[in-house]
mmCIF file of C-alpha atoms in Angstrom:
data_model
loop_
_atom_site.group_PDB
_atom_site.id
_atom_site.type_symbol
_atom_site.label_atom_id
_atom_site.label_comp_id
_atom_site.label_asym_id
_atom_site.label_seq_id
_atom_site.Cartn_x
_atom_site.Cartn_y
_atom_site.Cartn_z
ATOM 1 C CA UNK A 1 96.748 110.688 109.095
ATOM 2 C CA UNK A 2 97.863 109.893 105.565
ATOM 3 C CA UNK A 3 98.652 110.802 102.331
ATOM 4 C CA UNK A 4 96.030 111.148 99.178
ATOM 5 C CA UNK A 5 96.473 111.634 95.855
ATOM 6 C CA UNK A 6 92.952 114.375 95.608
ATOM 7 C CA UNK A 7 92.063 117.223 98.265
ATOM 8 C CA UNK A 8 89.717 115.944 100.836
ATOM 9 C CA UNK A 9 86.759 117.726 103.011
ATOM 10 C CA UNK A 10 87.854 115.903 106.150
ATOM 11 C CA UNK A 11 89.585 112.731 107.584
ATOM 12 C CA UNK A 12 88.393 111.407 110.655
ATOM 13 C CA UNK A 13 89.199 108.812 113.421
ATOM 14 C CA UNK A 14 91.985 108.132 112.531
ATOM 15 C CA UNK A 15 93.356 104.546 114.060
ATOM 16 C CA UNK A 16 96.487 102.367 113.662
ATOM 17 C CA UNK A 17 97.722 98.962 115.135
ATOM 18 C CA UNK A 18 100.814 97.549 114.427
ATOM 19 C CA UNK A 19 102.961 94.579 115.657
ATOM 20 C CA UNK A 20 105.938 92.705 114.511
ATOM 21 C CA UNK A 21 104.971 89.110 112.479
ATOM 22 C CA UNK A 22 106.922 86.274 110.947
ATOM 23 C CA UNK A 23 110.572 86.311 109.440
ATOM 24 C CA UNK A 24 110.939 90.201 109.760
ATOM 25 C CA UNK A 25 107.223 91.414 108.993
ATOM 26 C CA UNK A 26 104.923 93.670 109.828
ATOM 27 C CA UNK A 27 101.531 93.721 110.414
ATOM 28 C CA UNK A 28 99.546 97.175 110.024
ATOM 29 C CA UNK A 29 96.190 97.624 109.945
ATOM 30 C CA UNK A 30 94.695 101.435 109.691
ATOM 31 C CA UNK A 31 90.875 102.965 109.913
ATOM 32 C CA UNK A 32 89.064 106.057 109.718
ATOM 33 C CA UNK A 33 86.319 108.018 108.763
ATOM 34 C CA UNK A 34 86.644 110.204 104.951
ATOM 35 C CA UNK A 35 85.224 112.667 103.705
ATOM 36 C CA UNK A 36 86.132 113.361 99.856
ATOM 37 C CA UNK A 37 84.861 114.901 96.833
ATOM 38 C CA UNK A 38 85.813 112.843 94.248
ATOM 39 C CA UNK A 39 87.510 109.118 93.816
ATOM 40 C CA UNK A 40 91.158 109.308 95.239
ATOM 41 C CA UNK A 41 94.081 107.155 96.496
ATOM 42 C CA UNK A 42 94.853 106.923 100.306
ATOM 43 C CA UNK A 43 98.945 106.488 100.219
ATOM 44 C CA UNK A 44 100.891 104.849 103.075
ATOM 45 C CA UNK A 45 104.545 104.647 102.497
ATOM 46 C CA UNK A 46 106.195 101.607 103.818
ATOM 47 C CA UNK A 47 109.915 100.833 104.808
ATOM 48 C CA UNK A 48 110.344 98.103 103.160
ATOM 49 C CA UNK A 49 113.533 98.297 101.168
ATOM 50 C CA UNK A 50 115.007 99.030 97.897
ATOM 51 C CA UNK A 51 114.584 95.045 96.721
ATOM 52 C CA UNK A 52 111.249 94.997 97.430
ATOM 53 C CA UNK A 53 109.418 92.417 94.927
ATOM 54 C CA UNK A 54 105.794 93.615 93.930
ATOM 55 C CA UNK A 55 104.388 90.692 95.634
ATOM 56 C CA UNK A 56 106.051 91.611 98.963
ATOM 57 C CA UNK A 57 102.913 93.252 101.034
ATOM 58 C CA UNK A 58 100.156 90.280 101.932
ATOM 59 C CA UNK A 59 96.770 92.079 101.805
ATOM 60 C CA UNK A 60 94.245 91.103 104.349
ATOM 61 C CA UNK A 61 90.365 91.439 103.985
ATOM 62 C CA UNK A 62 88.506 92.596 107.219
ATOM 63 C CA UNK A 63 85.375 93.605 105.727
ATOM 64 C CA UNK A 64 83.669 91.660 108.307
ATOM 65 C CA UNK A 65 85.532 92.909 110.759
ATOM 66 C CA UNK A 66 84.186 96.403 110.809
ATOM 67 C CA UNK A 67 84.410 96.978 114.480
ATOM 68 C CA UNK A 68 88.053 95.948 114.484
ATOM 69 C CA UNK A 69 89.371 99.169 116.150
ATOM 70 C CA UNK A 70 85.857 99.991 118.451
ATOM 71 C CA UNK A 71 86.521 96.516 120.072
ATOM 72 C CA UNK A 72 90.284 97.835 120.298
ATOM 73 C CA UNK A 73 89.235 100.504 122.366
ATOM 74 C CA UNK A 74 87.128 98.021 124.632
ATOM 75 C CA UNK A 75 90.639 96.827 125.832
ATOM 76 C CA UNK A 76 91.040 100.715 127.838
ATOM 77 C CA UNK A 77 88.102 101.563 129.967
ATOM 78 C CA UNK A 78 89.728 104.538 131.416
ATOM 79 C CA UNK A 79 87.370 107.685 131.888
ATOM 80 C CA UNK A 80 86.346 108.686 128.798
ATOM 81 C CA UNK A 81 88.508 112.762 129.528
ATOM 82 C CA UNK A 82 91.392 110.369 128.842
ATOM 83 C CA UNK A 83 90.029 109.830 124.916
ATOM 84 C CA UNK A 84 91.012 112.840 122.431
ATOM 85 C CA UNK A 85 88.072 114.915 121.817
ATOM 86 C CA UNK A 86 87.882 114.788 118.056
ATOM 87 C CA UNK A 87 89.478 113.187 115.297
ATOM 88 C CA UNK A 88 89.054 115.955 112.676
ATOM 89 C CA UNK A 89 91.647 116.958 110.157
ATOM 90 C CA UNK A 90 90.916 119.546 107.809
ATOM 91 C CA UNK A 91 103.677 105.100 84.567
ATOM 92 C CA UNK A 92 105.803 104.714 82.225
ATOM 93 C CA UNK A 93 103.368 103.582 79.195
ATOM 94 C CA UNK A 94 105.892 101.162 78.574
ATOM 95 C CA UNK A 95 105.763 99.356 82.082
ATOM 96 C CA UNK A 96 103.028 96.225 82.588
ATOM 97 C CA UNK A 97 100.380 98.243 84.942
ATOM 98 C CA UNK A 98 100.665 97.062 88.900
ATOM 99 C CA UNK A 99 98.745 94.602 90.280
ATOM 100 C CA UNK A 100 95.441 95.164 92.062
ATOM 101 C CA UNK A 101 93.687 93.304 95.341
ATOM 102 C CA UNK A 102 90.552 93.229 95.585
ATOM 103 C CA UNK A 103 90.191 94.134 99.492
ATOM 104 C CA UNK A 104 86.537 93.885 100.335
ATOM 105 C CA UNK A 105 85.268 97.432 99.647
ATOM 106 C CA UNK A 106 88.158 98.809 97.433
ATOM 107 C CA UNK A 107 91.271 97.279 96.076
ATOM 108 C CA UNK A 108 94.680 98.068 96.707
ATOM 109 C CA UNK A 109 98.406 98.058 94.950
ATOM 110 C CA UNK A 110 101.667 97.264 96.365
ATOM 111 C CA UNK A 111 103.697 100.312 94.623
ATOM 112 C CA UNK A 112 107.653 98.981 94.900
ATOM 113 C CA UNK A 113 109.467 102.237 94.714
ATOM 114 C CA UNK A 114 108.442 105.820 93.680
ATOM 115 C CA UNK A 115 109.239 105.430 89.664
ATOM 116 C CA UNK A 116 106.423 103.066 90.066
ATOM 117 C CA UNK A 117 104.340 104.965 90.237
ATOM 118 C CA UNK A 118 104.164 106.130 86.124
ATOM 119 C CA UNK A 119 102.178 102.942 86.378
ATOM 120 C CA UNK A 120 99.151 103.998 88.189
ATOM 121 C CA UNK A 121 96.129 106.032 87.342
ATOM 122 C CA UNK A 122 97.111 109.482 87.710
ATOM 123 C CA UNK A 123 94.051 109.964 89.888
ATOM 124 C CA UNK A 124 96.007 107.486 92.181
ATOM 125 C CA UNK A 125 99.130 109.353 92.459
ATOM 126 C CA UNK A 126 100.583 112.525 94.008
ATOM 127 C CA UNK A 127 101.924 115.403 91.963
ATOM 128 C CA UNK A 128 105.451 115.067 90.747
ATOM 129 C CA UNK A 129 108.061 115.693 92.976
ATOM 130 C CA UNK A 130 106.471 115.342 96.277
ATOM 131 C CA UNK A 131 107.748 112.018 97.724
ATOM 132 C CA UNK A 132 111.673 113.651 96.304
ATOM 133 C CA UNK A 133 110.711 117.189 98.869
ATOM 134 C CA UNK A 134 110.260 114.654 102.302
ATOM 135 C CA UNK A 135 113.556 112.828 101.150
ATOM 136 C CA UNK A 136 113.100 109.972 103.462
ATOM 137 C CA UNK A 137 111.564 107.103 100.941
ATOM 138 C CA UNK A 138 113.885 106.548 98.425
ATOM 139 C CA UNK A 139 114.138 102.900 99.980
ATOM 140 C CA UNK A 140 110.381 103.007 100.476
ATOM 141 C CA UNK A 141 107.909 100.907 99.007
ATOM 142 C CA UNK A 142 103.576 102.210 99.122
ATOM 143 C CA UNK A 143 100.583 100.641 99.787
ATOM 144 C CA UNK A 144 98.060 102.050 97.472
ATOM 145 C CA UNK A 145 94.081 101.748 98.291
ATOM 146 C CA UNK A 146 91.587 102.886 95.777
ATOM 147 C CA UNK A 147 88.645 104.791 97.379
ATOM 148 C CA UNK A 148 85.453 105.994 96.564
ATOM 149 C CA UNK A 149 83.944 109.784 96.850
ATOM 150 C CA UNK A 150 81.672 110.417 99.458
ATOM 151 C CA UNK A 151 81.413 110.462 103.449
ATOM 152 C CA UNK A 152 81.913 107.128 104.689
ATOM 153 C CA UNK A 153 83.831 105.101 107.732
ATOM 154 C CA UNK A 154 86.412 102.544 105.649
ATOM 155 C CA UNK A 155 86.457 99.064 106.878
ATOM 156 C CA UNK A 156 90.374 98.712 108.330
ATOM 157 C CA UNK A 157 92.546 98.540 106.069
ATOM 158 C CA UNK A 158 94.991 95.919 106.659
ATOM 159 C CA UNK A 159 98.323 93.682 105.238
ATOM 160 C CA UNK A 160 101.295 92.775 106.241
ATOM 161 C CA UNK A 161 104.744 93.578 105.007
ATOM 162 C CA UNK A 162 108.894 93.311 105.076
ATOM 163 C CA UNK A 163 109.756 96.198 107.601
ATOM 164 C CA UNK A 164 113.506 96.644 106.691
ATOM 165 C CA UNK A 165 113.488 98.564 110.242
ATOM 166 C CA UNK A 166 114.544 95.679 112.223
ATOM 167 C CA UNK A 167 112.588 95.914 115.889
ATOM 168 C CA UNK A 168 111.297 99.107 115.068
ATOM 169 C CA UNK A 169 107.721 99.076 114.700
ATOM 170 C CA UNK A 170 106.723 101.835 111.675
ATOM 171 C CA UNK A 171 103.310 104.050 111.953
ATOM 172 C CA UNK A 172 102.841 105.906 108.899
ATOM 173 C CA UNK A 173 101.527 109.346 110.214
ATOM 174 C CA UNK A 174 103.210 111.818 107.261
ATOM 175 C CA UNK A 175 100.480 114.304 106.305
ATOM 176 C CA UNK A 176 100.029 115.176 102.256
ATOM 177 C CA UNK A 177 96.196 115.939 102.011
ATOM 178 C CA UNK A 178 96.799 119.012 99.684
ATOM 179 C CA UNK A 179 99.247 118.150 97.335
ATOM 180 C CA UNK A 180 101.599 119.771 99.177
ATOM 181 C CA UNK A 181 104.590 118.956 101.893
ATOM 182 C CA UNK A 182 104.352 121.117 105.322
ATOM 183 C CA UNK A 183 107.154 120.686 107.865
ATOM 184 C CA UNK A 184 104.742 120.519 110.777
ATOM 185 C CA UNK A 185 100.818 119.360 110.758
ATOM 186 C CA UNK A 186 98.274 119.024 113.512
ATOM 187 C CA UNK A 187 97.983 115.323 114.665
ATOM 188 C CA UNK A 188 94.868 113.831 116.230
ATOM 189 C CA UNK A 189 95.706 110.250 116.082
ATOM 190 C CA UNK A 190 95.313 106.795 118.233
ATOM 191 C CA UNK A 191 98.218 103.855 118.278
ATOM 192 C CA UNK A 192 97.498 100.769 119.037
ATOM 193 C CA UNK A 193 100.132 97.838 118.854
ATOM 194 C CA UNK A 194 101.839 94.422 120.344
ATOM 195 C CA UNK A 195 105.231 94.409 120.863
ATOM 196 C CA UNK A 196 108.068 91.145 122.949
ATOM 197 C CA UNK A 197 109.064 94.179 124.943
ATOM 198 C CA UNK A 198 108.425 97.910 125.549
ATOM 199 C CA UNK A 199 111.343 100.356 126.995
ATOM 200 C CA UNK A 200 110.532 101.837 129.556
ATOM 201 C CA UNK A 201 110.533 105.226 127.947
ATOM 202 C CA UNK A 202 107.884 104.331 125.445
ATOM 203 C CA UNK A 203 105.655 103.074 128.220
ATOM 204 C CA UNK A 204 105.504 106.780 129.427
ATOM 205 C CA UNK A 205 103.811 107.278 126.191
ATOM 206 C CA UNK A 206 101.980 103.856 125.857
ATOM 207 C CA UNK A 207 99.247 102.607 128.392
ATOM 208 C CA UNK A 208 98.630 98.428 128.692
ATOM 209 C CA UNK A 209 95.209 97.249 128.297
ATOM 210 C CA UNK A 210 94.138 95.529 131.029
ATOM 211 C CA UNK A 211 93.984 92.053 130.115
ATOM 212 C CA UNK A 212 95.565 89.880 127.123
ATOM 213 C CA UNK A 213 93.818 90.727 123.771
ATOM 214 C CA UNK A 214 91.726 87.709 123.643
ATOM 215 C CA UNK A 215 88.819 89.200 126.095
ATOM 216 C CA UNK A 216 88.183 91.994 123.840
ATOM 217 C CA UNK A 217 89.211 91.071 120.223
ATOM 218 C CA UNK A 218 87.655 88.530 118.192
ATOM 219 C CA UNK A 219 91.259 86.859 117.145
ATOM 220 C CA UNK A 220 89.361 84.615 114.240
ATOM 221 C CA UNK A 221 87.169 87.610 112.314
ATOM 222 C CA UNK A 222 90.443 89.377 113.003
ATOM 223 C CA UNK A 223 92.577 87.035 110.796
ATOM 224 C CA UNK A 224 94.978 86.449 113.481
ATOM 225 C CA UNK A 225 96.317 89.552 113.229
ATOM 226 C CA UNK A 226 96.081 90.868 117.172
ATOM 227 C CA UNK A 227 97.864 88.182 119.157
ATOM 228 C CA UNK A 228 94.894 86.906 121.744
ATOM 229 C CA UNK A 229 97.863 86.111 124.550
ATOM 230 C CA UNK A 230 99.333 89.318 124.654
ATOM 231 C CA UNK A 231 97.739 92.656 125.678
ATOM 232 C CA UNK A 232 97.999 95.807 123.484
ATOM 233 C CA UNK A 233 99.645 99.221 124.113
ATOM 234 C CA UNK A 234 97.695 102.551 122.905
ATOM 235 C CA UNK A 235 99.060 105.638 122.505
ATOM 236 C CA UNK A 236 97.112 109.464 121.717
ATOM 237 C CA UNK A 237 99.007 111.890 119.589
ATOM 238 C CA UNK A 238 97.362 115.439 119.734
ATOM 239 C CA UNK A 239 98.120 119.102 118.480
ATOM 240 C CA UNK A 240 101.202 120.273 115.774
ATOM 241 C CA UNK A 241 104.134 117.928 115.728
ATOM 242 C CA UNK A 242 107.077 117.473 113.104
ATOM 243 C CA UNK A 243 104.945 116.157 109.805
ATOM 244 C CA UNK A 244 107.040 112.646 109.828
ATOM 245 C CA UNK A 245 106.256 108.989 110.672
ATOM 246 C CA UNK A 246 106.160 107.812 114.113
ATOM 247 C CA UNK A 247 108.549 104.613 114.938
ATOM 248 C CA UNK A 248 108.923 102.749 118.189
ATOM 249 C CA UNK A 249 111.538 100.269 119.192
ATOM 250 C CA UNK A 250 109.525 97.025 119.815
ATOM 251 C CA UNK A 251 111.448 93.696 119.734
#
């Protein structure tokens, strides 16, 4: 899941794909289905590094690409026991205001480091001291998306950024939905991602589709951001695990 910035009724299919880009990036791209009461932020932090510039995550528009993850899925046709069963989860006045992207349906910020974060909405951010309890994202920057109440399935969400993690591909599956930090939260997730090479102990975890990407991804609507030659790996994460990110070694 994720982290918001307002309570929500219910977050639902919950997908990620991830694969290493160009001159040390990353490309993420995250879906689901939410369920909210009133306007909120979705938060995702990002390793990026402390010198993170506010222009260093490239936002991509895949509003036309709605079925990006269901054609995804089209690259497994394993019996359908092997799916999970359910994706259900119960500024400083002084500083210029970030930057917003229009990103089809809602826009999005690029938040560089946690002070930044004086310069958002406070609808937009979490309550004060929360990032400071996980202790992991002082060098973090955030992507920031804007959402609307109601019950709807977001269009994927996608960009690309600096991943100051080397090889290591980054999933960001912390859980805030509450305000609050728990040590341990119920997961309910699907990976997807491309990776040069997989170790053979993540690909006790990871399954191969089984053929290159191309057959069941339109690369173009895409935006080239699933490489056509290459297959893709998925990965289910069910029932309580530590509440932190996942990472997996992926040169």
């Amino acid at each position: 899941m994720c982290c918001f910035s307002r309570p929500v009724t219910s977050v639902s299919q919950t997908r990620i794909f991830a694969r290493p880009a160009f001159d040390g990036r990353q490309v993420l791209v995250y879906g689901m289905q939410l369920d909210a009461p009133e306007d909120l932020a979705m938060i995702l932090p990002l390793p990026v590094g402390r010198d993170a510039r506010e222009d260093a995550v490239a936002f991509v528009n895949l509003e036309k690409y709605p079925r990006f993850f269901d054609d995804l899925e089209a690259g497994f046709p394993q019996p359908a026991a092997a799916a999970p069963l359910g994706f259900s989860e119960r500024a400083s006045r002084s500083a210029p205001t970030l930057a917003v992207v229009e990103v089809g349906s809602f826009v999005a910020s690029f938040v560089p480091r946690i002070a930044d974060f004086d310069r958002l909405d406070m609808r937009f951010r979490l309550p004060p001291g929360v990032w400071e309890k996980i202790g992991a994202y002082a060098d973090h920057g955030f992507a920031v998306f804007q959402l609307r109440k109601g019950n709807a399935r977001i269009h994927p969400m996608a960009f690309t950024f600096p991943n100051a993690l080397g090889s290591q591909l980054f999933f960001p599956t912390v859980h805030i939905h509450d305000g609050k930090v728990h040590p341990r939260a119920d997961f309910d997730h699907v990976l997807y991602c491309q990776a040069s090479k997989m170790g053979r102990a993540a690909l006790t975890e990871w399954s191969a589709s089984d053929v290159p990407a191309a057959r069941f991804v339109d690369v173009a609507r895409a935006r080239k951001l699933v490489l056509g030659d290459r297959h893709v790996y998925r990965r289910f994460i069910g029932g309580e695990h530590k509440n932190q990110d996942v990472l997996l070694a992926a040169a």
